[in-house]
N, CA, C and O atoms as a printed pandas DataFrame, in Angstrom:
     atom_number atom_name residue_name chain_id  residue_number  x_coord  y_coord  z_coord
0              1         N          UNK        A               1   -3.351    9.625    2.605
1              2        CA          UNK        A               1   -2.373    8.794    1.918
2              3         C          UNK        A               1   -2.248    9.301    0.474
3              4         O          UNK        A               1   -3.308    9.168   -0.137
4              5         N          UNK        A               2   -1.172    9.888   -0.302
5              6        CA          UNK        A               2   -1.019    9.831   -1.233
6              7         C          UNK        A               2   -0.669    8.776   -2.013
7              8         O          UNK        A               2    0.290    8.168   -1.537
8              9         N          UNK        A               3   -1.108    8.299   -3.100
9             10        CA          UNK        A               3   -0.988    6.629   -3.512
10            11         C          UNK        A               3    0.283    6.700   -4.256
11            12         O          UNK        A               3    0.616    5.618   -4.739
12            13         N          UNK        A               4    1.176    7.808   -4.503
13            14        CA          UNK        A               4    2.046    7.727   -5.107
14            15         C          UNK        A               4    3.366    7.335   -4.246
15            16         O          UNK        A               4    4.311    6.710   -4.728
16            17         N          UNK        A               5    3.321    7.632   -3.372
17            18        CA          UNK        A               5    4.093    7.103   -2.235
18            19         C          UNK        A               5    4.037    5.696   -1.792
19            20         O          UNK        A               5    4.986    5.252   -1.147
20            21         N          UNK        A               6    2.725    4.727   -2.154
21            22        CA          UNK        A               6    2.319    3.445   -1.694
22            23         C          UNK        A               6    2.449    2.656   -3.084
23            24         O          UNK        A               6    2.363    2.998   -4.263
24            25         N          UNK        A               7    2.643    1.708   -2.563
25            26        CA          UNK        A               7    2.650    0.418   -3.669
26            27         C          UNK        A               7    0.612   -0.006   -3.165
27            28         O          UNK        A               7    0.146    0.440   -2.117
28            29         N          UNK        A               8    0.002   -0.627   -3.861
29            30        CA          UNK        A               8   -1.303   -1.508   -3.986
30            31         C          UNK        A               8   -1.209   -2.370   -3.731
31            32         O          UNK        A               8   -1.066   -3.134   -4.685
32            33         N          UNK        A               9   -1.200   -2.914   -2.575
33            34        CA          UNK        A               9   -0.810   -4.879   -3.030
34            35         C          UNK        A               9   -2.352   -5.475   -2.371
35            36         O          UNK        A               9   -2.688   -5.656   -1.201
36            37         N          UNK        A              10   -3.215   -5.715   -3.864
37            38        CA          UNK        A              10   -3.917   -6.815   -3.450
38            39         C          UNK        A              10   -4.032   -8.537   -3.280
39            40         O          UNK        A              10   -3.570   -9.253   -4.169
40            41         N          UNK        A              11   -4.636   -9.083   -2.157
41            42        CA          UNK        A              11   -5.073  -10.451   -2.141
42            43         C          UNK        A              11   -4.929  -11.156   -3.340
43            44         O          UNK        A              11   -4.024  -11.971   -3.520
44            45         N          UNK        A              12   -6.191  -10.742   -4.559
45            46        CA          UNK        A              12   -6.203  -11.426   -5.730
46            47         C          UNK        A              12   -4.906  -11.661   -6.168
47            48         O          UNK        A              12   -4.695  -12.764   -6.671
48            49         N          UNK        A              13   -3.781  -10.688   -6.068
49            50        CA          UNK        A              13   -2.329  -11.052   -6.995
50            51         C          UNK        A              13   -1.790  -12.092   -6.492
51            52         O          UNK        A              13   -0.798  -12.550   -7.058
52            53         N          UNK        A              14   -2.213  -12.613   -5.514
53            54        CA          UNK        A              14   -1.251  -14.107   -5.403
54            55         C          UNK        A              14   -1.978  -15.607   -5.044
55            56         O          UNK        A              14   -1.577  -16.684   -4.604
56            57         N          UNK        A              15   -3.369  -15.006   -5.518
57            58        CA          UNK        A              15   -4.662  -15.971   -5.494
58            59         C          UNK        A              15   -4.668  -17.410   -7.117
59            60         O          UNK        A              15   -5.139  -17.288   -8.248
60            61         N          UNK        A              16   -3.973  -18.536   -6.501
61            62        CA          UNK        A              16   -3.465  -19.054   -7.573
62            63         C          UNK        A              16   -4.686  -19.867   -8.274
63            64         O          UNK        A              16   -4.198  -20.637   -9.100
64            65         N          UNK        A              17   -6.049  -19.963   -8.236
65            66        CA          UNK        A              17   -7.251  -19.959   -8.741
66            67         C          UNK        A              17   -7.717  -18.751   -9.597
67            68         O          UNK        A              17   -8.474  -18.911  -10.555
68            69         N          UNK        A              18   -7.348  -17.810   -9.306
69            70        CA          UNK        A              18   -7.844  -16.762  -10.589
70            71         C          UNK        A              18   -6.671  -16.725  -11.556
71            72         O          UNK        A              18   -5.488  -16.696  -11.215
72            73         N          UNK        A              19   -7.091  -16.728  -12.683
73            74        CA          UNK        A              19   -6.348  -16.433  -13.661
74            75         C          UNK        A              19   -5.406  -14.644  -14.002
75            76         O          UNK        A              19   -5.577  -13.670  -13.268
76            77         N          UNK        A              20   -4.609  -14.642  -15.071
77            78        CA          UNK        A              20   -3.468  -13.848  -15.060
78            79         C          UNK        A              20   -4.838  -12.564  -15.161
79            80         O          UNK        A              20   -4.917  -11.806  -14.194
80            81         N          UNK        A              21   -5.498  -12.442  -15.915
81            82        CA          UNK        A              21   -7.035  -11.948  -16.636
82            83         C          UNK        A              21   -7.644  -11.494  -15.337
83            84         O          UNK        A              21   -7.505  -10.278  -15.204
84            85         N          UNK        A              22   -8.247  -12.046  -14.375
85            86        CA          UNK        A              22   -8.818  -11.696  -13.395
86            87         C          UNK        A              22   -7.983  -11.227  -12.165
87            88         O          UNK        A              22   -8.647  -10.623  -11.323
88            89         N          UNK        A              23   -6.449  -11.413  -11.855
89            90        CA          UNK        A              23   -5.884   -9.908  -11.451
90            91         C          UNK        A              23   -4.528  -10.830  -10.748
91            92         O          UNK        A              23   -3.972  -10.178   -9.864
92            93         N          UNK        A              24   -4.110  -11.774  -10.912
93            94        CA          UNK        A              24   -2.996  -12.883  -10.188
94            95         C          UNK        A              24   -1.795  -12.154  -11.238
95            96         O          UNK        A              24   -1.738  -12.033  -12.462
96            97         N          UNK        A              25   -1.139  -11.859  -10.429
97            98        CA          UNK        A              25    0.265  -11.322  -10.549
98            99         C          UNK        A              25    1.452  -11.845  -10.527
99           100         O          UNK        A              25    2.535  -11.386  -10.892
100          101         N          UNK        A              26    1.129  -12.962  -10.016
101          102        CA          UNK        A              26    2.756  -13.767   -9.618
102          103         C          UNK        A              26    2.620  -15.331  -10.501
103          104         O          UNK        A              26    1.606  -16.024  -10.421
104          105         N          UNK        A              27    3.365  -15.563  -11.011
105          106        CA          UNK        A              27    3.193  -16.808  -10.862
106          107         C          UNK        A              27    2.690  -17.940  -10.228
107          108         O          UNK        A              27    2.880  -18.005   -9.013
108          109         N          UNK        A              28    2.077  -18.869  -10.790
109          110        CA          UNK        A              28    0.927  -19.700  -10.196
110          111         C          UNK        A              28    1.989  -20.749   -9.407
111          112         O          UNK        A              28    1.590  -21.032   -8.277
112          113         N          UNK        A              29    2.806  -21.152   -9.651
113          114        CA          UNK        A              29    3.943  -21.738   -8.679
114          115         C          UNK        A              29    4.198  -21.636   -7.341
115          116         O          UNK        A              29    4.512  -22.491   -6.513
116          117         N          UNK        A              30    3.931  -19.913   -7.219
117          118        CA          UNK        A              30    4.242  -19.154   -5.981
118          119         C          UNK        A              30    2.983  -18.414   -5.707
119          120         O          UNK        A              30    3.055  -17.316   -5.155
120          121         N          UNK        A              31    1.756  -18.955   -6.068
121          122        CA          UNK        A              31    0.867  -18.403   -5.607
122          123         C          UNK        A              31   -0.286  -19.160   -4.951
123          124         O          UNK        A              31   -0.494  -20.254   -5.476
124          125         N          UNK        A              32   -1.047  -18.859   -3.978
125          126        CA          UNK        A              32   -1.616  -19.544   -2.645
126          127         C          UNK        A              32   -3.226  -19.611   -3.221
127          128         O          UNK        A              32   -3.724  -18.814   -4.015
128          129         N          UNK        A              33   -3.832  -20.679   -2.653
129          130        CA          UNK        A              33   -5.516  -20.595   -3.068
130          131         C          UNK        A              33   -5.665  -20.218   -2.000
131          132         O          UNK        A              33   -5.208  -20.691   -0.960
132          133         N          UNK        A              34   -6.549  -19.015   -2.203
133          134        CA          UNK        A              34   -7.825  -18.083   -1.732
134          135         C          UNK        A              34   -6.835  -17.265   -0.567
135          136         O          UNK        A              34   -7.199  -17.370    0.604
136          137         N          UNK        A              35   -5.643  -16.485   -0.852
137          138        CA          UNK        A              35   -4.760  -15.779    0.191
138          139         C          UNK        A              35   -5.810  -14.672    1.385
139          140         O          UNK        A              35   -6.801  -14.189    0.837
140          141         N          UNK        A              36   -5.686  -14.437    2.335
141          142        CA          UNK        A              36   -6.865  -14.047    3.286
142          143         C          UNK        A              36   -5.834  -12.604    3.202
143          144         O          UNK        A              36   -4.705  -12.537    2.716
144          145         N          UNK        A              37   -6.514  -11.681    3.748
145          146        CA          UNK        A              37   -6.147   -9.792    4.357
146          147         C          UNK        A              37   -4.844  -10.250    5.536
147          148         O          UNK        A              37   -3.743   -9.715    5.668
148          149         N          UNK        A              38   -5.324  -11.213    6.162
149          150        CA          UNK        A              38   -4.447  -11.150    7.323
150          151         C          UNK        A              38   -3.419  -12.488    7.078
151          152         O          UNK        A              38   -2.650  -12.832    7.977
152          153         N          UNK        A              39   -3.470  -13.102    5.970
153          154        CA          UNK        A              39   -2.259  -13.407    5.789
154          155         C          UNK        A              39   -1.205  -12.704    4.781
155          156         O          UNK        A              39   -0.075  -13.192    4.790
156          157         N          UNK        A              40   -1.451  -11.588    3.894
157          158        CA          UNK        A              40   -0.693  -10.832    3.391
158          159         C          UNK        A              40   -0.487   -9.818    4.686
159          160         O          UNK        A              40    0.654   -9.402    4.886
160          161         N          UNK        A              41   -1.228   -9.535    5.296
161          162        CA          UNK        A              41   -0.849   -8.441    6.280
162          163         C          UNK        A              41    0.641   -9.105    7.098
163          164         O          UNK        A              41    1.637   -8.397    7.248
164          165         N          UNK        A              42    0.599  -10.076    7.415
165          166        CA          UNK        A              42    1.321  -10.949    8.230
166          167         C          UNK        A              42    2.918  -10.746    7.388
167          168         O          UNK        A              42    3.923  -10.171    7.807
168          169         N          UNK        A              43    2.691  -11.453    6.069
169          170        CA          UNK        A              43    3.768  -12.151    5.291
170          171         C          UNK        A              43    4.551  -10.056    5.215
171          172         O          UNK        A              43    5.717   -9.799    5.514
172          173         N          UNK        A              44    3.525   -8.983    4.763
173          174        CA          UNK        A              44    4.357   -7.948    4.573
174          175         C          UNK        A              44    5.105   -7.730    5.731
175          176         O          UNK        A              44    6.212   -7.192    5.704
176          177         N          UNK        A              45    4.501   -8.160    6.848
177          178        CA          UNK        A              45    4.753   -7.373    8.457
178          179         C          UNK        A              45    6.253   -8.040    8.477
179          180         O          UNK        A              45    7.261   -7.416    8.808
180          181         N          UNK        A              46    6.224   -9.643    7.999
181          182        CA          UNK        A              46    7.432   -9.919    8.011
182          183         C          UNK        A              46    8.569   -9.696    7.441
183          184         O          UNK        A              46    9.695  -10.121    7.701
184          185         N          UNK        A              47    8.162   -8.950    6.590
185          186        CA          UNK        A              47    9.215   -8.554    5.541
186          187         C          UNK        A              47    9.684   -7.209    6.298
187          188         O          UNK        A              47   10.684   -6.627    5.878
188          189         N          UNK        A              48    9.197   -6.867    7.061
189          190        CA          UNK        A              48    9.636   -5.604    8.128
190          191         C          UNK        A              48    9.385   -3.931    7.324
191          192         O          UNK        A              48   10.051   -2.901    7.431
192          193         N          UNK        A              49    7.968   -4.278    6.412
193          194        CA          UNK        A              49    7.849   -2.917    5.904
194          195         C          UNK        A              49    6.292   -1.980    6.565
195          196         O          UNK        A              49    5.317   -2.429    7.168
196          197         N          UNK        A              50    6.525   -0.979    6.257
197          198        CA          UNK        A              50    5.557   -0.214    6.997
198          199         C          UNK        A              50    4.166   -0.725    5.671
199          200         O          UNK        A              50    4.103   -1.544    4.755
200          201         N          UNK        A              51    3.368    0.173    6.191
201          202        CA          UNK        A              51    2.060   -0.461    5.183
202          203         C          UNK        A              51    0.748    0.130    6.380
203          204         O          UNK        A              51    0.798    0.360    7.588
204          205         N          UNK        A              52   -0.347    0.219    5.382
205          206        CA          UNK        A              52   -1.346    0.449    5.824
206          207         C          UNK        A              52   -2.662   -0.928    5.847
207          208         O          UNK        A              52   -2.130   -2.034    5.944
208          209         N          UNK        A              53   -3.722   -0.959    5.796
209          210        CA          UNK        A              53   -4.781   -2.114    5.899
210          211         C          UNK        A              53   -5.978   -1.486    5.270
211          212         O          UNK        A              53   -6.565   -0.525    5.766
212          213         N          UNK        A              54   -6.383   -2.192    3.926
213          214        CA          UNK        A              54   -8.146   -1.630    3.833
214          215         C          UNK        A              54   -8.561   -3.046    3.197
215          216         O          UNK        A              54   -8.506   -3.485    2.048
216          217         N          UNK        A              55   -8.953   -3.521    4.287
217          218        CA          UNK        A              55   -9.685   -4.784    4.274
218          219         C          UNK        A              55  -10.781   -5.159    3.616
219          220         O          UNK        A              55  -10.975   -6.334    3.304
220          221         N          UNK        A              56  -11.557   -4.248    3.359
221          222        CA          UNK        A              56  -13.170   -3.871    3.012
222          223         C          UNK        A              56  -13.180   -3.694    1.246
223          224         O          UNK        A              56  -14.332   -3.603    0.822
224          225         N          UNK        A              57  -12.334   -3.644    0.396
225          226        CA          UNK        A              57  -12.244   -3.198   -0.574
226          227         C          UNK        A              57  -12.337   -3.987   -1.314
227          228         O          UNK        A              57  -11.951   -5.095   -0.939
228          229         N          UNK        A              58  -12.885   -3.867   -2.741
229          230        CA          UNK        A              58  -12.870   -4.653   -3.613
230          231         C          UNK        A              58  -12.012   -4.182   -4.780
231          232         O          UNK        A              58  -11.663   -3.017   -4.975
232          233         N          UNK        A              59  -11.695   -5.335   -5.597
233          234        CA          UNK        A              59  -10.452   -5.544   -6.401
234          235         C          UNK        A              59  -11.257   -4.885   -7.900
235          236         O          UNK        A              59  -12.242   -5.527   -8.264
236          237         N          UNK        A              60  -10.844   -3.584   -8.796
237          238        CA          UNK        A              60  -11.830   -2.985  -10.111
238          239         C          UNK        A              60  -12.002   -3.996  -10.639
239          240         O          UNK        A              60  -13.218   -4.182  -10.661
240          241         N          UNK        A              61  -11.227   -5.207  -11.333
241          242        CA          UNK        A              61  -11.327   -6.050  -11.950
242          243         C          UNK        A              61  -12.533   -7.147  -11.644
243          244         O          UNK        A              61  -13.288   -7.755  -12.403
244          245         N          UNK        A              62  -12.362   -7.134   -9.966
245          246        CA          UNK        A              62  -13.578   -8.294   -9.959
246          247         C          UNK        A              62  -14.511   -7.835   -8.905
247          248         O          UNK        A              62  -14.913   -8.388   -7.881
248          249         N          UNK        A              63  -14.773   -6.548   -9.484
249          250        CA          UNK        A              63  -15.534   -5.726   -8.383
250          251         C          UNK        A              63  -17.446   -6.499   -7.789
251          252         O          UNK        A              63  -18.245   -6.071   -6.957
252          253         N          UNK        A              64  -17.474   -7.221   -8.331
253          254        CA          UNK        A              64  -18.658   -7.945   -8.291
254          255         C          UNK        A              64  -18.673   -9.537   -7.175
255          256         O          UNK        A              64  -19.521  -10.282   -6.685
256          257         N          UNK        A              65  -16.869   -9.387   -7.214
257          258        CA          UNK        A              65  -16.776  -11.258   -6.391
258          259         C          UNK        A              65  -16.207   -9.666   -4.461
259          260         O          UNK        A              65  -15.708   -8.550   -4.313
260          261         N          UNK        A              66  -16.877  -10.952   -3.490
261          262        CA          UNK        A              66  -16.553  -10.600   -2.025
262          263         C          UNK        A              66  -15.160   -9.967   -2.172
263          264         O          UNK        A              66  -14.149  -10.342   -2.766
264          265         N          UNK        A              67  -15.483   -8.731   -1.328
265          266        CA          UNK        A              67  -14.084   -7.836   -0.574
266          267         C          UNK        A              67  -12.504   -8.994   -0.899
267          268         O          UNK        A              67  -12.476  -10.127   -0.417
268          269         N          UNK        A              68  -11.565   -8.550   -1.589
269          270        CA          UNK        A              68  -10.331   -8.873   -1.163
270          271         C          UNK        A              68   -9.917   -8.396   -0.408
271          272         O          UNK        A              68   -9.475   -8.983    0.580
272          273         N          UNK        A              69   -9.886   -6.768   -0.615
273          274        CA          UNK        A              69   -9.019   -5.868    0.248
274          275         C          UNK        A              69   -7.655   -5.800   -0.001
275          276         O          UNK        A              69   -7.018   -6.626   -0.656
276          277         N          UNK        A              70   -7.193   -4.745    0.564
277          278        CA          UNK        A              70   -5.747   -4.717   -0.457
278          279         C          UNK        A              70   -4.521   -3.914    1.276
279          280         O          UNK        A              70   -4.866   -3.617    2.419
280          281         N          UNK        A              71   -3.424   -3.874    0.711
281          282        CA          UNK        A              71   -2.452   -3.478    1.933
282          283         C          UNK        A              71   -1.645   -2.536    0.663
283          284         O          UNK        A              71   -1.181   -2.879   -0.424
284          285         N          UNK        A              72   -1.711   -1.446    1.235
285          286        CA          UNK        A              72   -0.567   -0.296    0.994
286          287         C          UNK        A              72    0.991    0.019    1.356
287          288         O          UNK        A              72    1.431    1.007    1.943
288          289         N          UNK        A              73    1.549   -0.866    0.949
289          290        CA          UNK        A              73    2.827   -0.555    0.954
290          291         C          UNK        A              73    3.964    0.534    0.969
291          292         O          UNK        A              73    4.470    0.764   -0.130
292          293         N          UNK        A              74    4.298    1.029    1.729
293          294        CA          UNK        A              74    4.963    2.560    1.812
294          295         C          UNK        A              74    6.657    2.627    0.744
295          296         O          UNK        A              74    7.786    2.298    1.109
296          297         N          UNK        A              75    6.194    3.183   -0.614
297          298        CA          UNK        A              75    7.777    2.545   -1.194
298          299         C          UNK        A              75    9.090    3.139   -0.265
299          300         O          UNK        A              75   10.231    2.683   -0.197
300          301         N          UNK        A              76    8.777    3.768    0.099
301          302        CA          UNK        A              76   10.119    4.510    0.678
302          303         C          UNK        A              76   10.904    3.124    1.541
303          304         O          UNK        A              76   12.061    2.755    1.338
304          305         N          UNK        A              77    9.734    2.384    2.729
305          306        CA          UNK        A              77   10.276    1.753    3.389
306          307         C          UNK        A              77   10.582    0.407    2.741
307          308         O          UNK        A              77   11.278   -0.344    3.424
308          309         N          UNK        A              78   10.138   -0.090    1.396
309          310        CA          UNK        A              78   10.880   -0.905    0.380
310          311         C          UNK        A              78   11.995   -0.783    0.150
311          312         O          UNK        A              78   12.842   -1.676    0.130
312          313         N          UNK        A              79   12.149    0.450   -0.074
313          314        CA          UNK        A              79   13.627    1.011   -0.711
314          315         C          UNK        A              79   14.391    0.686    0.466
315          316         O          UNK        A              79   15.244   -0.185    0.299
316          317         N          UNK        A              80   14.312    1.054    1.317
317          318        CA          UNK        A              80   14.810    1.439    2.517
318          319         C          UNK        A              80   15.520   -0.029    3.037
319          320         O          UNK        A              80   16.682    0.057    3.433
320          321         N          UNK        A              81   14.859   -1.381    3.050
321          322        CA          UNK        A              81   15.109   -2.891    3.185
322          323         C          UNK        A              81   15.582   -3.102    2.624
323          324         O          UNK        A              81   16.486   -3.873    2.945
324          325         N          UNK        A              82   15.473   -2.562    0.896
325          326        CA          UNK        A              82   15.600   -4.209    0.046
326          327         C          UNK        A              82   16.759   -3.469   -0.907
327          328         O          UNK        A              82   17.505   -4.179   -1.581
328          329         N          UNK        A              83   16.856   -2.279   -0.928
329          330        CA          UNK        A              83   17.736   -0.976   -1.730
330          331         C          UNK        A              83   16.661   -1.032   -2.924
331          332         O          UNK        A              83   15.431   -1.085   -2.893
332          333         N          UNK        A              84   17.650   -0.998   -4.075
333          334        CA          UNK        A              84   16.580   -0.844   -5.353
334          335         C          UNK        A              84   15.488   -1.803   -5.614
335          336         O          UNK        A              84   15.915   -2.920   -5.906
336          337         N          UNK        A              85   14.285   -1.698   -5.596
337          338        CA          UNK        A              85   13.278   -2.797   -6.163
338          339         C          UNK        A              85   12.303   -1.824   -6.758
339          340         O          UNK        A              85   12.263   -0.594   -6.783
340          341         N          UNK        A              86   11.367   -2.971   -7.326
341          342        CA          UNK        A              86   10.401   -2.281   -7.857
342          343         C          UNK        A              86    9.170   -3.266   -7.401
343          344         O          UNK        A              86    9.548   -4.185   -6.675
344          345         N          UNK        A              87    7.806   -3.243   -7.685
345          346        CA          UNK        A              87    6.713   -3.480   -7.854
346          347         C          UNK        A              87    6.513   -4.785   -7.884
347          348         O          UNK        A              87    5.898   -5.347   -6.977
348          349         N          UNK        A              88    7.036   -5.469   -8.990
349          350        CA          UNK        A              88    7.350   -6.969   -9.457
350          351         C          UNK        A              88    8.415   -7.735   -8.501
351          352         O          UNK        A              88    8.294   -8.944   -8.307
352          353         N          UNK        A              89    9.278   -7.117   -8.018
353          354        CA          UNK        A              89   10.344   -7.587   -7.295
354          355         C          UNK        A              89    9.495   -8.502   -5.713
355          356         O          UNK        A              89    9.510   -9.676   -5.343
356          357         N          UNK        A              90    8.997   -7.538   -5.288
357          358        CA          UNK        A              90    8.428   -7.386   -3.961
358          359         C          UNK        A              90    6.815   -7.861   -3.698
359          360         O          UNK        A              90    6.225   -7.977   -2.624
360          361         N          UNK        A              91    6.298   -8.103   -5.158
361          362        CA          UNK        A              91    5.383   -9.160   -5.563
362          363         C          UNK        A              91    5.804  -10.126   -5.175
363          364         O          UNK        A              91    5.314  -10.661   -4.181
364          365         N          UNK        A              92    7.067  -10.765   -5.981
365          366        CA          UNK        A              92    7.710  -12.423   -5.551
366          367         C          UNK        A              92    8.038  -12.326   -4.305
367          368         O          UNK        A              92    7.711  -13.275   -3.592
368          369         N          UNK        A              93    8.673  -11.326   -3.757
369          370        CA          UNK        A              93    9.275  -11.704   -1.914
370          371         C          UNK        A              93    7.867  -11.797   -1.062
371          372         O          UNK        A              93    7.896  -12.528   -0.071
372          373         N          UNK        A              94    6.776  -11.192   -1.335
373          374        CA          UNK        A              94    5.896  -11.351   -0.565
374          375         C          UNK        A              94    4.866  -12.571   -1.283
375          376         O          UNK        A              94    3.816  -12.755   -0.667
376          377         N          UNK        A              95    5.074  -13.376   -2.474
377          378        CA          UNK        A              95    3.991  -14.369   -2.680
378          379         C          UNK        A              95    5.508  -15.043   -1.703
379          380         O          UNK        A              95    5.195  -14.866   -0.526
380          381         N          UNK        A              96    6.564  -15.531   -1.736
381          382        CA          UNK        A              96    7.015  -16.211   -1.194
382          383         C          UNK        A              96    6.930  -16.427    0.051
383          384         O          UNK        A              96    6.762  -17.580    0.448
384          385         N          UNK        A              97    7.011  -15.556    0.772
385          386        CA          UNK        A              97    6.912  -15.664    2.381
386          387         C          UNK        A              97    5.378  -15.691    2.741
387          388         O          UNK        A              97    5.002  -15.421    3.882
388          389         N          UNK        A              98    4.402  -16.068    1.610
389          390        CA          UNK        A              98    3.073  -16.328    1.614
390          391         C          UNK        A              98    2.639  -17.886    1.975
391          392         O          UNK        A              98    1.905  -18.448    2.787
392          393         N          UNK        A              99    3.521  -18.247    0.899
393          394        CA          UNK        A              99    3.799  -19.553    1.094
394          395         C          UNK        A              99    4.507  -20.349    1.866
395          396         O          UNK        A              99    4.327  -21.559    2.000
396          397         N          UNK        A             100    5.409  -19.620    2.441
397          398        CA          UNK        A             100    6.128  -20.098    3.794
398          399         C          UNK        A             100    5.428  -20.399    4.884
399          400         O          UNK        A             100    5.447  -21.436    5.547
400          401         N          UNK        A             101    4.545  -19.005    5.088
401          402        CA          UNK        A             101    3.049  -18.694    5.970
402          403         C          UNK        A             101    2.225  -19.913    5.950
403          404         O          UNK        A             101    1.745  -20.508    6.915
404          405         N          UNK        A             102    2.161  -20.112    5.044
405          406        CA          UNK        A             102    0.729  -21.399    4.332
406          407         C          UNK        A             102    1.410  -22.919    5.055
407          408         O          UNK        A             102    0.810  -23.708    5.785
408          409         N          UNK        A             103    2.785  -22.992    4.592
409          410        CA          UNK        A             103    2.969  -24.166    4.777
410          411         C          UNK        A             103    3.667  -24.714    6.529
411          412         O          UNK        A             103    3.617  -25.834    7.038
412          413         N          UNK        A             104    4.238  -23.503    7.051
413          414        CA          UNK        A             104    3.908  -23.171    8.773
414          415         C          UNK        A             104    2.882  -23.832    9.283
415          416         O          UNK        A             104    2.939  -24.837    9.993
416          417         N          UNK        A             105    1.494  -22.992    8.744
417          418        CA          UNK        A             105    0.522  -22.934    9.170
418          419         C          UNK        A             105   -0.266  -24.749    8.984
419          420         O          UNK        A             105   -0.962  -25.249    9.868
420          421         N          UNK        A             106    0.010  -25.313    7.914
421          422        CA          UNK        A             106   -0.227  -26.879    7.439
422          423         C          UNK        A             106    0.571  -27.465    8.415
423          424         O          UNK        A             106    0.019  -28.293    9.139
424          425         N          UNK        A             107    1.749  -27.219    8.597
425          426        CA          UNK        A             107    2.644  -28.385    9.601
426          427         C          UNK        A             107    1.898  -28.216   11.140
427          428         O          UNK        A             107    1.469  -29.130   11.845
428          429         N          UNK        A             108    1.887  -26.703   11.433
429          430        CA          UNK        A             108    0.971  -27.003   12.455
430          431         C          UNK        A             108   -0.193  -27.598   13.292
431          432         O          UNK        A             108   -0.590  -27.939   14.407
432          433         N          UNK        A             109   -0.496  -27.468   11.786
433          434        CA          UNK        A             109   -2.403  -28.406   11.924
434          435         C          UNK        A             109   -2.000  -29.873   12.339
435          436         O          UNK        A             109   -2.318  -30.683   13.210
436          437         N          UNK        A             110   -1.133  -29.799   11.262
437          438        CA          UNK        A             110   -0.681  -31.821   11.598
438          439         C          UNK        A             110   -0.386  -32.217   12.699
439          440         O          UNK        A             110   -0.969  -33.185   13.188
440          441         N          UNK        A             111    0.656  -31.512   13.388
441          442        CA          UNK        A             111    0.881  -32.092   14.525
442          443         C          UNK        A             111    0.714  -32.079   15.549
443          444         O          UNK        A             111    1.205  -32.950   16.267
């Protein structure tokens, strides 16, 4: 994998308990407590982009707290969906459909 070709997208960036400081990227509005590997894996899958999985990894910033793990995003196939975006753009489309995920997943429990 060349990383220049991939976007980084870790867990922590849309973990709305850590602060901007400890590695949360999105706004706390649109961001989920304690987001899991396989629900960003999910929310990207839905967004219909290619991507890779390294589950096992820890975040430099909080290299001392349990594995986040992070998903590699292929920019080409960003471009390719969404036309021009960048980094920040595709932060918000994926804390959003995070939270879509989350709150699916709550209605289900209920009923």
């Amino acid at each position: 994998m060349d990383r220049r070709d991939y976007w980084i997208i870790w867990t922590v960036y849309f973990d709305s308990s850590k602060s901007r400081g400890f590695g949360r990227k999105v706004p706390s509005n649109v961001a989920i407590k304690s987001p899991t590997i396989d629900e960003l894996v999910k929310a990207i899958s839905n967004l219909g982009l290619e991507f890779e999985v390294y589950g096992d990894k820890k975040h430099p910033g909080n290299w001392f707290e349990g594995p986040y793990g992070y998903v590699a995003v292929k920019k080409e196939s960003a471009i390719r969906r969404f036309g021009s975006i960048n980094k920040r753009r595709l932060l918000m489309l994926i804390a959003r459909e995070l939270v879509r995920i989350r709150q699916s997943t709550a209605q289900a429990r209920s009923s």
